[in-house]
């Protein structure tokens, strides 16, 4: 995975191995560089000299898309359904783009799950699905 930022708009995004551009949001900075410390933690440098640690459940380099996950409806309003093909969902986490954990379910061991999203504001969220064979992070749009 490649992480990038736009100096003018403050946008931070990733590009996955298939070449898909994933817009993670605009975070209000003039990003000039990214770096990693000896523990593998990721940092972004603002042109004004501020260095910020990137936190949350975005995506790690060890995460692998080893199975197919369907999220529907997407965009969603009240509930969102998740379905895994060829594996079982062990856990799932819903985070905002700042990395704040909003919802989690553990020990599901199921091919499907449902999340009630009525209390969440409109916006873009990340759903992290852990199976027995890997982890997938999908973007969810709430209207």
PDB file of C-alpha atoms in Angstrom:
ATOM      1  CA  UNK A   1       0.000   0.000   0.000  1.00  0.00           C
ATOM      2  CA  UNK A   2       1.115   3.524  -0.834  1.00  0.00           C
ATOM      3  CA  UNK A   3      -0.003   6.455   1.345  1.00  0.00           C
ATOM      4  CA  UNK A   4      -0.052   9.964  -0.050  1.00  0.00           C
ATOM      5  CA  UNK A   5      -1.172  13.458   0.846  1.00  0.00           C
ATOM      6  CA  UNK A   6      -2.094  16.566  -1.096  1.00  0.00           C
ATOM      7  CA  UNK A   7      -0.176  19.689  -0.072  1.00  0.00           C
ATOM      8  CA  UNK A   8      -2.899  22.120  -1.170  1.00  0.00           C
ATOM      9  CA  UNK A   9      -6.101  20.479   0.082  1.00  0.00           C
ATOM     10  CA  UNK A  10      -4.924  18.419   3.081  1.00  0.00           C
ATOM     11  CA  UNK A  11      -6.258  15.213   1.518  1.00  0.00           C
ATOM     12  CA  UNK A  12      -4.740  11.916   2.707  1.00  0.00           C
ATOM     13  CA  UNK A  13      -5.262   8.792   0.608  1.00  0.00           C
ATOM     14  CA  UNK A  14      -3.938   5.312  -0.062  1.00  0.00           C
ATOM     15  CA  UNK A  15      -3.339   3.368  -3.253  1.00  0.00           C
ATOM     16  CA  UNK A  16      -3.714  -0.396  -2.936  1.00  0.00           C
ATOM     17  CA  UNK A  17      -1.747  -3.029  -4.876  1.00  0.00           C
ATOM     18  CA  UNK A  18      -4.487  -3.148  -7.545  1.00  0.00           C
ATOM     19  CA  UNK A  19      -4.068   0.596  -8.165  1.00  0.00           C
ATOM     20  CA  UNK A  20      -7.312   1.652  -6.456  1.00  0.00           C
ATOM     21  CA  UNK A  21      -7.219   5.182  -5.037  1.00  0.00           C
ATOM     22  CA  UNK A  22      -8.848   5.327  -1.565  1.00  0.00           C
ATOM     23  CA  UNK A  23      -9.679   8.848  -0.366  1.00  0.00           C
ATOM     24  CA  UNK A  24      -9.412   8.824   3.457  1.00  0.00           C
ATOM     25  CA  UNK A  25     -10.512  12.440   3.848  1.00  0.00           C
ATOM     26  CA  UNK A  26      -9.247  15.983   4.168  1.00  0.00           C
ATOM     27  CA  UNK A  27      -7.443  16.658   7.440  1.00  0.00           C
ATOM     28  CA  UNK A  28      -6.415  20.314   7.098  1.00  0.00           C
ATOM     29  CA  UNK A  29      -2.669  20.298   6.616  1.00  0.00           C
ATOM     30  CA  UNK A  30      -0.005  21.008   4.030  1.00  0.00           C
ATOM     31  CA  UNK A  31       1.454  17.499   3.998  1.00  0.00           C
ATOM     32  CA  UNK A  32       5.074  17.433   2.908  1.00  0.00           C
ATOM     33  CA  UNK A  33       6.321  13.994   3.986  1.00  0.00           C
ATOM     34  CA  UNK A  34       5.430  10.650   5.544  1.00  0.00           C
ATOM     35  CA  UNK A  35       7.716   8.568   7.727  1.00  0.00           C
ATOM     36  CA  UNK A  36       7.880   5.470   9.873  1.00  0.00           C
ATOM     37  CA  UNK A  37       9.574   4.977  13.238  1.00  0.00           C
ATOM     38  CA  UNK A  38      11.485   1.878  14.399  1.00  0.00           C
ATOM     39  CA  UNK A  39       8.209   0.335  15.681  1.00  0.00           C
ATOM     40  CA  UNK A  40       6.473   0.686  12.328  1.00  0.00           C
ATOM     41  CA  UNK A  41       4.271   3.601  13.433  1.00  0.00           C
ATOM     42  CA  UNK A  42       3.354   5.978  10.606  1.00  0.00           C
ATOM     43  CA  UNK A  43       3.810   9.770  10.802  1.00  0.00           C
ATOM     44  CA  UNK A  44       2.955  12.693   8.533  1.00  0.00           C
ATOM     45  CA  UNK A  45       4.852  15.983   8.471  1.00  0.00           C
ATOM     46  CA  UNK A  46       3.110  19.284   7.925  1.00  0.00           C
ATOM     47  CA  UNK A  47       5.022  21.942   5.975  1.00  0.00           C
ATOM     48  CA  UNK A  48       4.905  24.199   9.077  1.00  0.00           C
ATOM     49  CA  UNK A  49       7.123  21.685  10.930  1.00  0.00           C
ATOM     50  CA  UNK A  50       4.439  19.811  12.891  1.00  0.00           C
ATOM     51  CA  UNK A  51       4.787  16.016  12.891  1.00  0.00           C
ATOM     52  CA  UNK A  52       1.626  14.005  13.555  1.00  0.00           C
ATOM     53  CA  UNK A  53       1.189  10.298  14.253  1.00  0.00           C
ATOM     54  CA  UNK A  54      -1.371   8.572  12.055  1.00  0.00           C
ATOM     55  CA  UNK A  55      -3.604   6.546  14.350  1.00  0.00           C
ATOM     56  CA  UNK A  56      -6.621   4.320  14.037  1.00  0.00           C
ATOM     57  CA  UNK A  57      -7.874   1.403  12.063  1.00  0.00           C
ATOM     58  CA  UNK A  58      -6.948   2.564   8.572  1.00  0.00           C
ATOM     59  CA  UNK A  59      -4.872  -0.285   7.177  1.00  0.00           C
ATOM     60  CA  UNK A  60      -1.627  -2.034   7.956  1.00  0.00           C
ATOM     61  CA  UNK A  61       0.904  -3.369   5.507  1.00  0.00           C
ATOM     62  CA  UNK A  62       0.296  -6.927   6.765  1.00  0.00           C
ATOM     63  CA  UNK A  63      -3.415  -6.791   5.945  1.00  0.00           C
ATOM     64  CA  UNK A  64      -4.404  -8.954   3.012  1.00  0.00           C
ATOM     65  CA  UNK A  65      -7.529  -9.037   0.845  1.00  0.00           C
ATOM     66  CA  UNK A  66      -7.722 -12.837   0.908  1.00  0.00           C
ATOM     67  CA  UNK A  67     -11.516 -13.072   0.723  1.00  0.00           C
ATOM     68  CA  UNK A  68     -14.449 -11.143  -0.713  1.00  0.00           C
ATOM     69  CA  UNK A  69     -16.698  -8.976   1.477  1.00  0.00           C
ATOM     70  CA  UNK A  70     -19.953  -7.388   0.338  1.00  0.00           C
ATOM     71  CA  UNK A  71     -21.293  -4.311   2.129  1.00  0.00           C
ATOM     72  CA  UNK A  72     -24.832  -3.266   1.239  1.00  0.00           C
ATOM     73  CA  UNK A  73     -26.515  -0.918   0.920  1.00  0.00           C
ATOM     74  CA  UNK A  74     -23.606   1.422   0.431  1.00  0.00           C
ATOM     75  CA  UNK A  75     -24.375   4.346   0.724  1.00  0.00           C
ATOM     76  CA  UNK A  76     -26.583   3.434   3.691  1.00  0.00           C
ATOM     77  CA  UNK A  77     -28.958   5.219   6.059  1.00  0.00           C
ATOM     78  CA  UNK A  78     -30.292   2.951   8.832  1.00  0.00           C
ATOM     79  CA  UNK A  79     -28.513  -0.398   8.757  1.00  0.00           C
ATOM     80  CA  UNK A  80     -25.666  -1.894   6.771  1.00  0.00           C
ATOM     81  CA  UNK A  81     -25.242  -5.592   5.976  1.00  0.00           C
ATOM     82  CA  UNK A  82     -21.925  -7.380   5.622  1.00  0.00           C
ATOM     83  CA  UNK A  83     -21.480 -10.700   3.868  1.00  0.00           C
ATOM     84  CA  UNK A  84     -18.251 -12.638   3.494  1.00  0.00           C
ATOM     85  CA  UNK A  85     -17.684 -15.090   0.642  1.00  0.00           C
ATOM     86  CA  UNK A  86     -15.620 -18.227   1.270  1.00  0.00           C
ATOM     87  CA  UNK A  87     -14.744 -17.501   4.917  1.00  0.00           C
ATOM     88  CA  UNK A  88     -16.358 -16.395   8.171  1.00  0.00           C
ATOM     89  CA  UNK A  89     -16.353 -13.026   9.896  1.00  0.00           C
ATOM     90  CA  UNK A  90     -14.525 -13.320  13.215  1.00  0.00           C
ATOM     91  CA  UNK A  91     -14.736  -9.655  14.212  1.00  0.00           C
ATOM     92  CA  UNK A  92     -15.598  -6.294  12.764  1.00  0.00           C
ATOM     93  CA  UNK A  93     -14.876  -2.690  13.681  1.00  0.00           C
ATOM     94  CA  UNK A  94     -16.414   0.545  12.460  1.00  0.00           C
ATOM     95  CA  UNK A  95     -14.210   3.648  12.702  1.00  0.00           C
ATOM     96  CA  UNK A  96     -14.429   7.227  11.530  1.00  0.00           C
ATOM     97  CA  UNK A  97     -11.676   8.633   9.318  1.00  0.00           C
ATOM     98  CA  UNK A  98      -9.853  10.017  12.349  1.00  0.00           C
ATOM     99  CA  UNK A  99      -9.467   6.457  13.666  1.00  0.00           C
ATOM    100  CA  UNK A 100     -12.013   6.652  16.498  1.00  0.00           C
ATOM    101  CA  UNK A 101     -13.616   3.258  17.136  1.00  0.00           C
ATOM    102  CA  UNK A 102     -17.411   3.670  16.965  1.00  0.00           C
ATOM    103  CA  UNK A 103     -18.623   0.071  16.960  1.00  0.00           C
ATOM    104  CA  UNK A 104     -17.140  -3.396  17.303  1.00  0.00           C
ATOM    105  CA  UNK A 105     -18.296  -7.023  17.401  1.00  0.00           C
ATOM    106  CA  UNK A 106     -16.019  -9.888  18.400  1.00  0.00           C
ATOM    107  CA  UNK A 107     -16.294 -13.685  18.146  1.00  0.00           C
ATOM    108  CA  UNK A 108     -18.935 -13.611  15.397  1.00  0.00           C
ATOM    109  CA  UNK A 109     -17.886 -16.743  13.481  1.00  0.00           C
ATOM    110  CA  UNK A 110     -20.577 -15.999  10.898  1.00  0.00           C
ATOM    111  CA  UNK A 111     -20.824 -15.439   7.153  1.00  0.00           C
ATOM    112  CA  UNK A 112     -22.906 -12.278   7.690  1.00  0.00           C
ATOM    113  CA  UNK A 113     -23.451  -9.404  10.109  1.00  0.00           C
ATOM    114  CA  UNK A 114     -25.557  -6.271  10.405  1.00  0.00           C
ATOM    115  CA  UNK A 115     -24.674  -2.880  11.916  1.00  0.00           C
ATOM    116  CA  UNK A 116     -27.272  -0.338  13.084  1.00  0.00           C
ATOM    117  CA  UNK A 117     -25.974   3.048  11.866  1.00  0.00           C
ATOM    118  CA  UNK A 118     -29.013   5.255  12.675  1.00  0.00           C
ATOM    119  CA  UNK A 119     -27.107   7.187  15.362  1.00  0.00           C
ATOM    120  CA  UNK A 120     -24.132   8.037  13.104  1.00  0.00           C
ATOM    121  CA  UNK A 121     -23.742  11.299  11.202  1.00  0.00           C
ATOM    122  CA  UNK A 122     -23.567  11.376   7.433  1.00  0.00           C
ATOM    123  CA  UNK A 123     -20.028  10.816   6.189  1.00  0.00           C
ATOM    124  CA  UNK A 124     -17.383   8.276   5.244  1.00  0.00           C
ATOM    125  CA  UNK A 125     -16.424   5.498   7.650  1.00  0.00           C
ATOM    126  CA  UNK A 126     -14.091   2.490   7.568  1.00  0.00           C
ATOM    127  CA  UNK A 127     -15.246  -1.049   8.313  1.00  0.00           C
ATOM    128  CA  UNK A 128     -12.472  -3.485   9.259  1.00  0.00           C
ATOM    129  CA  UNK A 129     -13.458  -7.133   8.841  1.00  0.00           C
ATOM    130  CA  UNK A 130     -11.248  -9.828  10.366  1.00  0.00           C
ATOM    131  CA  UNK A 131     -11.653 -13.416   9.200  1.00  0.00           C
ATOM    132  CA  UNK A 132      -9.687 -16.552   9.960  1.00  0.00           C
ATOM    133  CA  UNK A 133      -7.473 -15.917   6.936  1.00  0.00           C
ATOM    134  CA  UNK A 134      -6.966 -12.147   6.898  1.00  0.00           C
ATOM    135  CA  UNK A 135      -8.254  -8.617   7.242  1.00  0.00           C
ATOM    136  CA  UNK A 136     -10.120  -6.369   4.813  1.00  0.00           C
ATOM    137  CA  UNK A 137     -10.944  -2.696   5.258  1.00  0.00           C
ATOM    138  CA  UNK A 138     -13.890  -1.308   3.296  1.00  0.00           C
ATOM    139  CA  UNK A 139     -15.209   2.217   2.941  1.00  0.00           C
ATOM    140  CA  UNK A 140     -18.816   2.840   4.072  1.00  0.00           C
ATOM    141  CA  UNK A 141     -20.771   5.953   3.112  1.00  0.00           C
ATOM    142  CA  UNK A 142     -23.584   6.996   5.441  1.00  0.00           C
ATOM    143  CA  UNK A 143     -26.163   9.380   3.950  1.00  0.00           C
TER     144      UNK A 143
END
